[in-house]
PDB file of C-alpha atoms and ligand atoms in Angstrom:
ATOM      1  CA  MET A  14     -23.129  -7.981  -2.708  1.00  0.00           C
ATOM      2  CA  LYS A  15     -22.458  -6.757  -6.196  1.00  0.00           C
ATOM      3  CA  ARG A  16     -19.593  -4.342  -6.561  1.00  0.00           C
ATOM      4  CA  ARG A  17     -19.607  -2.148  -9.578  1.00  0.00           C
ATOM      5  CA  LEU A  18     -16.266  -2.004 -11.236  1.00  0.00           C
ATOM      6  CA  LEU A  19     -15.411   0.358 -14.021  1.00  0.00           C
ATOM      7  CA  VAL A  20     -11.889   0.260 -15.282  1.00  0.00           C
ATOM      8  CA  MET A  21     -10.715   2.489 -18.044  1.00  0.00           C
ATOM      9  CA  VAL A  22      -7.422   3.543 -19.465  1.00  0.00           C
ATOM     10  CA  CYS A  23      -6.734   7.077 -18.298  1.00  0.00           C
ATOM     11  CA  PHE A  24      -3.694   7.814 -20.305  1.00  0.00           C
ATOM     12  CA  VAL A  25      -1.304   5.690 -22.204  1.00  0.00           C
ATOM     13  CA  VAL A  26       2.247   6.775 -22.715  1.00  0.00           C
ATOM     14  CA  HIS A  27       5.377   4.976 -21.598  1.00  0.00           C
ATOM     15  CA  PHE A  28       3.719   4.986 -18.222  1.00  0.00           C
ATOM     16  CA  ILE A  29       0.310   3.306 -18.135  1.00  0.00           C
ATOM     17  CA  LEU A  30      -2.218   4.150 -15.496  1.00  0.00           C
ATOM     18  CA  LEU A  31      -5.455   2.275 -15.122  1.00  0.00           C
ATOM     19  CA  CYS A  32      -8.039   4.198 -13.252  1.00  0.00           C
ATOM     20  CA  GLU A  33     -11.667   3.939 -12.389  1.00  0.00           C
ATOM     21  CA  THR A  34     -14.391   5.405 -10.265  1.00  0.00           C
ATOM     22  CA  ASN A  35     -13.900   5.738  -6.538  1.00  0.00           C
ATOM     23  CA  VAL A  36     -15.266   2.253  -5.865  1.00  0.00           C
ATOM     24  CA  SER A  37     -12.135   0.400  -6.784  1.00  0.00           C
ATOM     25  CA  ASN A  38      -8.371   0.518  -7.001  1.00  0.00           C
ATOM     26  CA  SER A  39      -6.157   1.856  -9.727  1.00  0.00           C
ATOM     27  CA  TYR A  40      -2.775   0.509 -10.708  1.00  0.00           C
ATOM     28  CA  ALA A  41       0.430   2.167 -11.808  1.00  0.00           C
ATOM     29  CA  LEU A  42       3.422   0.757 -13.590  1.00  0.00           C
ATOM     30  CA  LEU A  43       6.204  -0.401 -11.281  1.00  0.00           C
ATOM     31  CA  TYR A  44       8.471  -2.315 -13.674  1.00  0.00           C
ATOM     32  CA  ASP A  45       8.364  -2.005 -17.437  1.00  0.00           C
ATOM     33  CA  GLY A  46       9.973  -5.391 -18.101  1.00  0.00           C
ATOM     34  CA  GLY A  47      13.264  -6.920 -17.074  1.00  0.00           C
ATOM     35  CA  LEU A  48      12.425  -7.210 -13.378  1.00  0.00           C
ATOM     36  CA  LYS A  49       9.647  -8.660 -11.263  1.00  0.00           C
ATOM     37  CA  VAL A  50       8.878  -8.958  -7.577  1.00  0.00           C
ATOM     38  CA  THR A  51       9.820 -12.398  -6.268  1.00  0.00           C
ATOM     39  CA  ALA A  52       6.598 -13.828  -4.833  1.00  0.00           C
ATOM     40  CA  SER A  53       3.879 -16.423  -5.148  1.00  0.00           C
ATOM     41  CA  TYR A  54       1.390 -15.550  -7.916  1.00  0.00           C
ATOM     42  CA  THR A  55      -1.728 -17.138  -9.333  1.00  0.00           C
ATOM     43  CA  LEU A  56      -1.966 -17.335 -13.099  1.00  0.00           C
ATOM     44  CA  TYR A  57      -5.150 -16.172 -14.791  1.00  0.00           C
ATOM     45  CA  ASN A  58      -5.850 -16.312 -18.469  1.00  0.00           C
ATOM     46  CA  THR A  59      -7.824 -13.140 -18.699  1.00  0.00           C
ATOM     47  CA  GLY A  60      -7.066 -12.075 -22.252  1.00  0.00           C
ATOM     48  CA  SER A  61      -6.663  -8.392 -21.397  1.00  0.00           C
ATOM     49  CA  ILE A  62      -4.773  -6.216 -18.977  1.00  0.00           C
ATOM     50  CA  LEU A  63      -8.016  -4.544 -17.920  1.00  0.00           C
ATOM     51  CA  SER A  64      -9.615  -7.799 -16.822  1.00  0.00           C
ATOM     52  CA  CYS A  65      -6.324  -8.739 -15.133  1.00  0.00           C
ATOM     53  CA  ALA A  66      -6.564  -5.503 -13.081  1.00  0.00           C
ATOM     54  CA  ALA A  67     -10.251  -6.115 -12.398  1.00  0.00           C
ATOM     55  CA  ILE A  68      -9.650  -9.642 -11.084  1.00  0.00           C
ATOM     56  CA  CYS A  69      -6.735  -8.382  -8.974  1.00  0.00           C
ATOM     57  CA  TYR A  70      -9.103  -5.844  -7.446  1.00  0.00           C
ATOM     58  CA  GLY A  71     -11.448  -8.604  -6.315  1.00  0.00           C
ATOM     59  CA  LYS A  72      -8.707 -10.793  -4.866  1.00  0.00           C
ATOM     60  CA  PRO A  73      -7.660 -10.093  -1.251  1.00  0.00           C
ATOM     61  CA  GLY A  74      -3.925  -9.433  -0.948  1.00  0.00           C
ATOM     62  CA  CYS A  75      -3.545  -8.728  -4.671  1.00  0.00           C
ATOM     63  CA  TRP A  76      -1.929  -5.297  -4.497  1.00  0.00           C
ATOM     64  CA  LEU A  77       0.298  -6.063  -7.464  1.00  0.00           C
ATOM     65  CA  PHE A  78       0.050  -8.006 -10.689  1.00  0.00           C
ATOM     66  CA  THR A  79       2.116  -8.714 -13.763  1.00  0.00           C
ATOM     67  CA  TRP A  80       0.942  -8.639 -17.349  1.00  0.00           C
ATOM     68  CA  ASP A  81       2.932 -10.012 -20.240  1.00  0.00           C
ATOM     69  CA  ALA A  82       2.146  -8.075 -23.386  1.00  0.00           C
ATOM     70  CA  VAL A  83       3.248 -10.971 -25.612  1.00  0.00           C
ATOM     71  CA  SER A  84       2.062 -14.128 -23.845  1.00  0.00           C
ATOM     72  CA  LYS A  85      -1.003 -12.284 -22.399  1.00  0.00           C
ATOM     73  CA  GLU A  86      -0.356 -13.940 -19.066  1.00  0.00           C
ATOM     74  CA  CYS A  87      -1.887 -12.301 -16.021  1.00  0.00           C
ATOM     75  CA  GLN A  88      -0.166 -13.200 -12.743  1.00  0.00           C
ATOM     76  CA  LEU A  89      -1.864 -11.983  -9.581  1.00  0.00           C
ATOM     77  CA  LEU A  90       0.143 -11.588  -6.398  1.00  0.00           C
ATOM     78  CA  ASP A  91      -1.021 -13.990  -3.665  1.00  0.00           C
ATOM     79  CA  PHE A  92       0.675 -12.232  -0.743  1.00  0.00           C
ATOM     80  CA  LEU A  93       4.069 -11.113   0.502  1.00  0.00           C
ATOM     81  CA  ASN A  94       5.580 -12.337   3.745  1.00  0.00           C
ATOM     82  CA  ALA A  95       9.078 -10.929   3.408  1.00  0.00           C
ATOM     83  CA  VAL A  96      10.783  -7.734   2.370  1.00  0.00           C
ATOM     84  CA  VAL A  97      10.472  -7.330  -1.402  1.00  0.00           C
ATOM     85  CA  ILE A  98      13.249  -8.686  -3.519  1.00  0.00           C
ATOM     86  CA  THR A  99      13.248  -8.754  -7.300  1.00  0.00           C
ATOM     87  CA  GLU A 100      14.342 -11.191  -9.947  1.00  0.00           C
ATOM     88  CA  SER A 101      14.882 -10.913 -13.661  1.00  0.00           C
ATOM     89  CA  ALA A 102      11.856 -11.162 -15.935  1.00  0.00           C
ATOM     90  CA  PRO A 103      11.139 -11.043 -19.671  1.00  0.00           C
ATOM     91  CA  SER A 104      11.341  -7.592 -21.235  1.00  0.00           C
ATOM     92  CA  THR A 105       7.633  -7.896 -22.087  1.00  0.00           C
ATOM     93  CA  LEU A 106       6.536  -8.496 -18.485  1.00  0.00           C
ATOM     94  CA  ARG A 107       5.097  -5.426 -16.825  1.00  0.00           C
ATOM     95  CA  THR A 108       4.411  -5.091 -13.114  1.00  0.00           C
ATOM     96  CA  TYR A 109       1.656  -2.854 -11.777  1.00  0.00           C
ATOM     97  CA  TYR A 110       0.816  -2.033  -8.165  1.00  0.00           C
ATOM     98  CA  ALA A 111      -2.269  -0.501  -6.567  1.00  0.00           C
ATOM     99  CA  ASN A 112      -1.516   3.207  -6.264  1.00  0.00           C
ATOM    100  CA  SER A 113      -5.096   4.050  -5.422  1.00  0.00           C
ATOM    101  CA  VAL A 114      -7.088   2.084  -2.877  1.00  0.00           C
ATOM    102  CA  ARG A 115     -10.885   2.270  -2.584  1.00  0.00           C
ATOM    103  CA  GLY A 116     -10.863   5.509  -4.500  1.00  0.00           C
ATOM    104  CA  LYS A 117      -8.065   7.187  -2.514  1.00  0.00           C
ATOM    105  CA  LYS A 118      -4.722   7.903  -4.110  1.00  0.00           C
ATOM    106  CA  ILE A 119      -1.803   6.580  -2.070  1.00  0.00           C
ATOM    107  CA  VAL A 120       1.088   9.028  -2.076  1.00  0.00           C
ATOM    108  CA  ARG A 121       4.301   9.622  -0.178  1.00  0.00           C
ATOM    109  CA  THR A 122       4.833  12.923   1.614  1.00  0.00           C
ATOM    110  CA  PRO A 123       7.215  15.155  -0.383  1.00  0.00           C
ATOM    111  CA  SER A 124       9.782  15.219   2.404  1.00  0.00           C
ATOM    112  CA  GLN A 125      10.650  13.367   5.594  1.00  0.00           C
ATOM    113  CA  SER A 126       9.232  14.560   8.877  1.00  0.00           C
ATOM    114  CA  SER A 127       7.966  13.396  12.257  1.00  0.00           C
ATOM    115  CA  TRP A 128       4.715  11.420  12.420  1.00  0.00           C
ATOM    116  CA  THR A 129       2.792  14.537  13.469  1.00  0.00           C
ATOM    117  CA  GLY A 130       4.536  16.571  10.752  1.00  0.00           C
ATOM    118  CA  ASN A 131       3.527  13.968   8.173  1.00  0.00           C
ATOM    119  CA  ASN A 132       0.013  13.877   9.620  1.00  0.00           C
ATOM    120  CA  ASN A 133      -0.215  17.636   9.012  1.00  0.00           C
ATOM    121  CA  THR A 134       1.310  17.346   5.536  1.00  0.00           C
ATOM    122  CA  CYS A 135      -1.275  14.709   4.553  1.00  0.00           C
ATOM    123  CA  ALA A 136      -4.061  16.944   5.918  1.00  0.00           C
ATOM    124  CA  ASN A 137      -2.693  19.907   3.931  1.00  0.00           C
ATOM    125  CA  MET A 138      -2.740  17.695   0.820  1.00  0.00           C
ATOM    126  CA  GLY A 139      -6.432  17.051   1.446  1.00  0.00           C
ATOM    127  CA  GLY A 140      -6.014  13.589   2.893  1.00  0.00           C
ATOM    128  CA  ARG A 141      -4.638  11.829   5.899  1.00  0.00           C
ATOM    129  CA  LEU A 142      -2.098   9.224   6.878  1.00  0.00           C
ATOM    130  CA  PHE A 143      -2.933   5.909   5.237  1.00  0.00           C
ATOM    131  CA  LEU A 144      -3.420   2.652   7.101  1.00  0.00           C
ATOM    132  CA  PRO A 145      -2.669  -0.364   4.886  1.00  0.00           C
ATOM    133  CA  GLU A 146      -5.163  -3.201   5.164  1.00  0.00           C
ATOM    134  CA  ASP A 147      -2.537  -5.904   5.408  1.00  0.00           C
ATOM    135  CA  ASN A 148       1.182  -6.588   5.669  1.00  0.00           C
ATOM    136  CA  THR A 149       1.471  -7.294   1.949  1.00  0.00           C
ATOM    137  CA  TYR A 150       0.679  -3.656   1.217  1.00  0.00           C
ATOM    138  CA  CYS A 151       3.156  -2.607   3.935  1.00  0.00           C
ATOM    139  CA  TYR A 152       5.903  -4.583   2.194  1.00  0.00           C
ATOM    140  CA  ILE A 153       4.982  -2.923  -1.100  1.00  0.00           C
ATOM    141  CA  LEU A 154       5.027   0.554   0.473  1.00  0.00           C
ATOM    142  CA  ASN A 155       8.461   0.005   1.971  1.00  0.00           C
ATOM    143  CA  HIS A 156       9.676  -1.166  -1.433  1.00  0.00           C
ATOM    144  CA  ILE A 157       8.108   1.662  -3.433  1.00  0.00           C
ATOM    145  CA  VAL A 158       9.185   4.434  -1.111  1.00  0.00           C
ATOM    146  CA  GLY A 159      12.603   2.807  -0.879  1.00  0.00           C
ATOM    147  CA  VAL A 160      12.973   3.097   2.889  1.00  0.00           C
ATOM    148  CA  ASN A 161      12.442   0.369   5.448  1.00  0.00           C
ATOM    149  CA  HIS A 162      10.345   2.612   7.646  1.00  0.00           C
ATOM    150  CA  VAL A 163       7.323   4.807   6.707  1.00  0.00           C
ATOM    151  CA  HIS A 164       4.722   6.491   8.917  1.00  0.00           C
ATOM    152  CA  ILE A 165       1.132   5.225   8.584  1.00  0.00           C
ATOM    153  CA  GLY A 166      -2.266   6.121  10.031  1.00  0.00           C
ATOM    154  CA  LEU A 167      -1.929   4.331  13.351  1.00  0.00           C
ATOM    155  CA  TRP A 168      -1.552   6.058  16.731  1.00  0.00           C
ATOM    156  CA  ARG A 169      -2.331   5.797  20.431  1.00  0.00           C
ATOM    157  CA  TYR A 170      -2.739   8.053  23.428  1.00  0.00           C
ATOM    158  CA  PRO A 171       0.427   8.403  25.553  1.00  0.00           C
ATOM    159  CA  SER A 172      -1.551   7.273  28.612  1.00  0.00           C
ATOM    160  CA  ASP A 173      -2.654   3.917  27.167  1.00  0.00           C
ATOM    161  CA  VAL A 174      -0.051   1.611  25.669  1.00  0.00           C
ATOM    162  CA  THR A 175      -2.536  -1.067  24.654  1.00  0.00           C
ATOM    163  CA  VAL A 176      -5.163   0.670  22.518  1.00  0.00           C
ATOM    164  CA  TRP A 177      -4.288   1.738  18.974  1.00  0.00           C
ATOM    165  CA  TYR A 178      -6.470   3.908  16.717  1.00  0.00           C
ATOM    166  CA  ASN A 179      -6.829   4.471  13.009  1.00  0.00           C
ATOM    167  CA  MET A 180      -7.365   7.990  11.630  1.00  0.00           C
ATOM    168  CA  ASP A 181     -11.122   7.670  12.188  1.00  0.00           C
ATOM    169  CA  GLY A 182     -10.429   7.136  15.894  1.00  0.00           C
ATOM    170  CA  GLN A 183     -11.591   3.531  15.589  1.00  0.00           C
ATOM    171  CA  THR A 184      -9.894   0.716  17.454  1.00  0.00           C
ATOM    172  CA  THR A 185     -11.204  -1.998  15.144  1.00  0.00           C
ATOM    173  CA  PHE A 186      -9.786  -2.056  11.656  1.00  0.00           C
ATOM    174  CA  PRO A 187      -8.273  -4.522   9.210  1.00  0.00           C
ATOM    175  CA  SER A 188      -5.387  -6.003  11.062  1.00  0.00           C
ATOM    176  CA  LEU A 189      -1.816  -5.415  10.255  1.00  0.00           C
ATOM    177  CA  ASN A 190       0.518  -7.778  12.055  1.00  0.00           C
ATOM    178  CA  TRP A 191       3.082  -6.197  14.314  1.00  0.00           C
ATOM    179  CA  GLY A 192       6.731  -7.002  13.812  1.00  0.00           C
ATOM    180  CA  SER A 193       8.410  -9.327  16.235  1.00  0.00           C
ATOM    181  CA  GLY A 194       8.487  -7.749  19.718  1.00  0.00           C
ATOM    182  CA  GLN A 195       6.345  -4.784  18.549  1.00  0.00           C
ATOM    183  CA  PRO A 196       4.789  -2.593  19.813  1.00  0.00           C
ATOM    184  CA  ASN A 197       7.496  -2.260  22.440  1.00  0.00           C
ATOM    185  CA  ASN A 198       7.083   1.380  23.510  1.00  0.00           C
ATOM    186  CA  CYS A 199      10.840   1.696  23.532  1.00  0.00           C
ATOM    187  CA  LEU A 200      11.938   4.513  25.897  1.00  0.00           C
ATOM    188  CA  GLY A 201       8.271   4.969  26.840  1.00  0.00           C
ATOM    189  CA  SER A 202       7.161   7.356  24.089  1.00  0.00           C
ATOM    190  CA  GLN A 203       6.232   5.346  21.002  1.00  0.00           C
ATOM    191  CA  TYR A 204       2.787   6.712  20.215  1.00  0.00           C
ATOM    192  CA  TYR A 205       2.784   6.358  16.432  1.00  0.00           C
ATOM    193  CA  GLY A 206       2.662   3.623  13.845  1.00  0.00           C
ATOM    194  CA  SER A 207       4.879   2.777  10.930  1.00  0.00           C
ATOM    195  CA  CYS A 208       5.407   0.092   8.324  1.00  0.00           C
ATOM    196  CA  HIS A 209       8.818  -1.204   9.237  1.00  0.00           C
ATOM    197  CA  ASN A 210      10.110  -3.812   6.800  1.00  0.00           C
ATOM    198  CA  GLY A 211       6.513  -4.759   6.019  1.00  0.00           C
ATOM    199  CA  LYS A 212       5.331  -5.085   9.621  1.00  0.00           C
ATOM    200  CA  ALA A 213       3.675  -2.597  11.942  1.00  0.00           C
ATOM    201  CA  GLY A 214       5.983  -0.999  14.457  1.00  0.00           C
ATOM    202  CA  ASP A 215       5.609   1.775  17.048  1.00  0.00           C
ATOM    203  CA  VAL A 216       7.768   4.869  16.727  1.00  0.00           C
ATOM    204  CA  PRO A 217       8.427   7.918  18.923  1.00  0.00           C
ATOM    205  CA  PRO A 218       7.650  11.590  18.160  1.00  0.00           C
ATOM    206  CA  ASN A 219      11.223  12.200  16.973  1.00  0.00           C
ATOM    207  CA  SER A 220      11.160   9.430  14.346  1.00  0.00           C
ATOM    208  CA  ILE A 221      11.798  11.149  11.010  1.00  0.00           C
ATOM    209  CA  THR A 222      10.822   9.528   7.717  1.00  0.00           C
ATOM    210  CA  TYR A 223       8.249   9.755   4.911  1.00  0.00           C
ATOM    211  CA  GLY A 224       4.552   9.468   5.621  1.00  0.00           C
ATOM    212  CA  ILE A 225       2.078   7.629   3.393  1.00  0.00           C
ATOM    213  CA  CYS A 226      -1.086   9.632   2.725  1.00  0.00           C
ATOM    214  CA  ASP A 227      -4.374   8.650   1.160  1.00  0.00           C
ATOM    215  CA  ILE A 228      -5.887  11.614  -0.619  1.00  0.00           C
TER     216      ILE A 228
HETATM  217  C1  LIG B 452     -17.639   8.259  -4.541  1.00  0.00           C
HETATM  218  O1  LIG B 452     -17.364   9.658  -4.426  1.00  0.00           O
HETATM  219  C2  LIG B 452     -18.517  10.442  -4.294  1.00  0.00           C
HETATM  220  C3  LIG B 452     -18.083  11.902  -4.347  1.00  0.00           C
HETATM  221  O2  LIG B 452     -16.922  12.133  -3.600  1.00  0.00           O
HETATM  222  C4  LIG B 452     -19.214  10.066  -2.995  1.00  0.00           C
HETATM  223  O3  LIG B 452     -20.400  10.843  -2.834  1.00  0.00           O
HETATM  224  C5  LIG B 452     -19.586   8.594  -3.024  1.00  0.00           C
HETATM  225  O4  LIG B 452     -20.144   8.215  -1.785  1.00  0.00           O
HETATM  226  C6  LIG B 452     -18.342   7.748  -3.288  1.00  0.00           C
HETATM  227  N1  LIG B 452     -18.727   6.357  -3.446  1.00  0.00           N
HETATM  228  C7  LIG B 452     -18.135   5.386  -2.761  1.00  0.00           C
HETATM  229  C8  LIG B 452     -18.661   4.005  -3.022  1.00  0.00           C
HETATM  230  O5  LIG B 452     -17.219   5.571  -1.981  1.00  0.00           O
HETATM  231  C1  LIG B 453      -3.652  14.503  12.689  1.00  0.00           C
HETATM  232  O1  LIG B 453      -3.906  15.715  12.033  1.00  0.00           O
HETATM  233  C2  LIG B 453      -5.251  16.156  12.149  1.00  0.00           C
HETATM  234  C3  LIG B 453      -5.401  17.366  11.227  1.00  0.00           C
HETATM  235  O2  LIG B 453      -4.350  18.291  11.386  1.00  0.00           O
HETATM  236  C4  LIG B 453      -5.516  16.464  13.595  1.00  0.00           C
HETATM  237  O3  LIG B 453      -6.840  16.902  13.762  1.00  0.00           O
HETATM  238  C5  LIG B 453      -5.313  15.191  14.395  1.00  0.00           C
HETATM  239  O4  LIG B 453      -5.468  15.447  15.787  1.00  0.00           O
HETATM  240  C6  LIG B 453      -3.934  14.615  14.180  1.00  0.00           C
HETATM  241  N1  LIG B 453      -3.885  13.314  14.801  1.00  0.00           N
HETATM  242  C7  LIG B 453      -2.997  12.998  15.747  1.00  0.00           C
HETATM  243  C8  LIG B 453      -3.125  11.636  16.333  1.00  0.00           C
HETATM  244  O5  LIG B 453      -2.115  13.762  16.118  1.00  0.00           O
END
């Protein structure tokens, strides 16, 4: 299957955003030198930041990459399996993360609310709660939002503790590993899903935090 990929520079100021048509991801600046996410990366000699982004797009788990403006090194994230920590990096090393996935912009709700409140907020913004495709993206979301717990597009009916749905009402979707001992239906009312320190967790109706929408 041939995927068409068009990447273009949308606007270039201090903040650089790469964007494209709705068939791929776009990337936003996370660190403008000095810091990088501690992780395993694969080095590519791509010659340009645009081809670095394009190769990241085609690589499963690559939700983040670094580009060194001087050495022209492109480092693609392999995966994350722990809460994000950072380390020092050259001042010329920039880190970008996917802030748009398969054509949908990934945004935080403006304020903290219950899962259903966030579900409504996302709908009012023209989208819905986002379900990350893997734990690596969950770790990145927790890091970017800056809280260890964010509501995502995962829910179940109160009457059935075993079947979980995405926002399309499907029970089969890219799997996100649950945290240890999760879902645990603590106190018998955990109907909603969250990214909790990078892993899926079930939360009750009175859990208050940010929601992640795709719009
Ligand atoms: C891109 O967006 C257009 C308009 O919203 C839609 O008709 C089309 O199906 C989308 N393409 C893909 C590959 O999602
Ligand atoms: C989420 O919000 C939509 C739109 O308001 C609503 O139709 C849907 O039932 C809600 N989903 C859940 C699981 O509450």
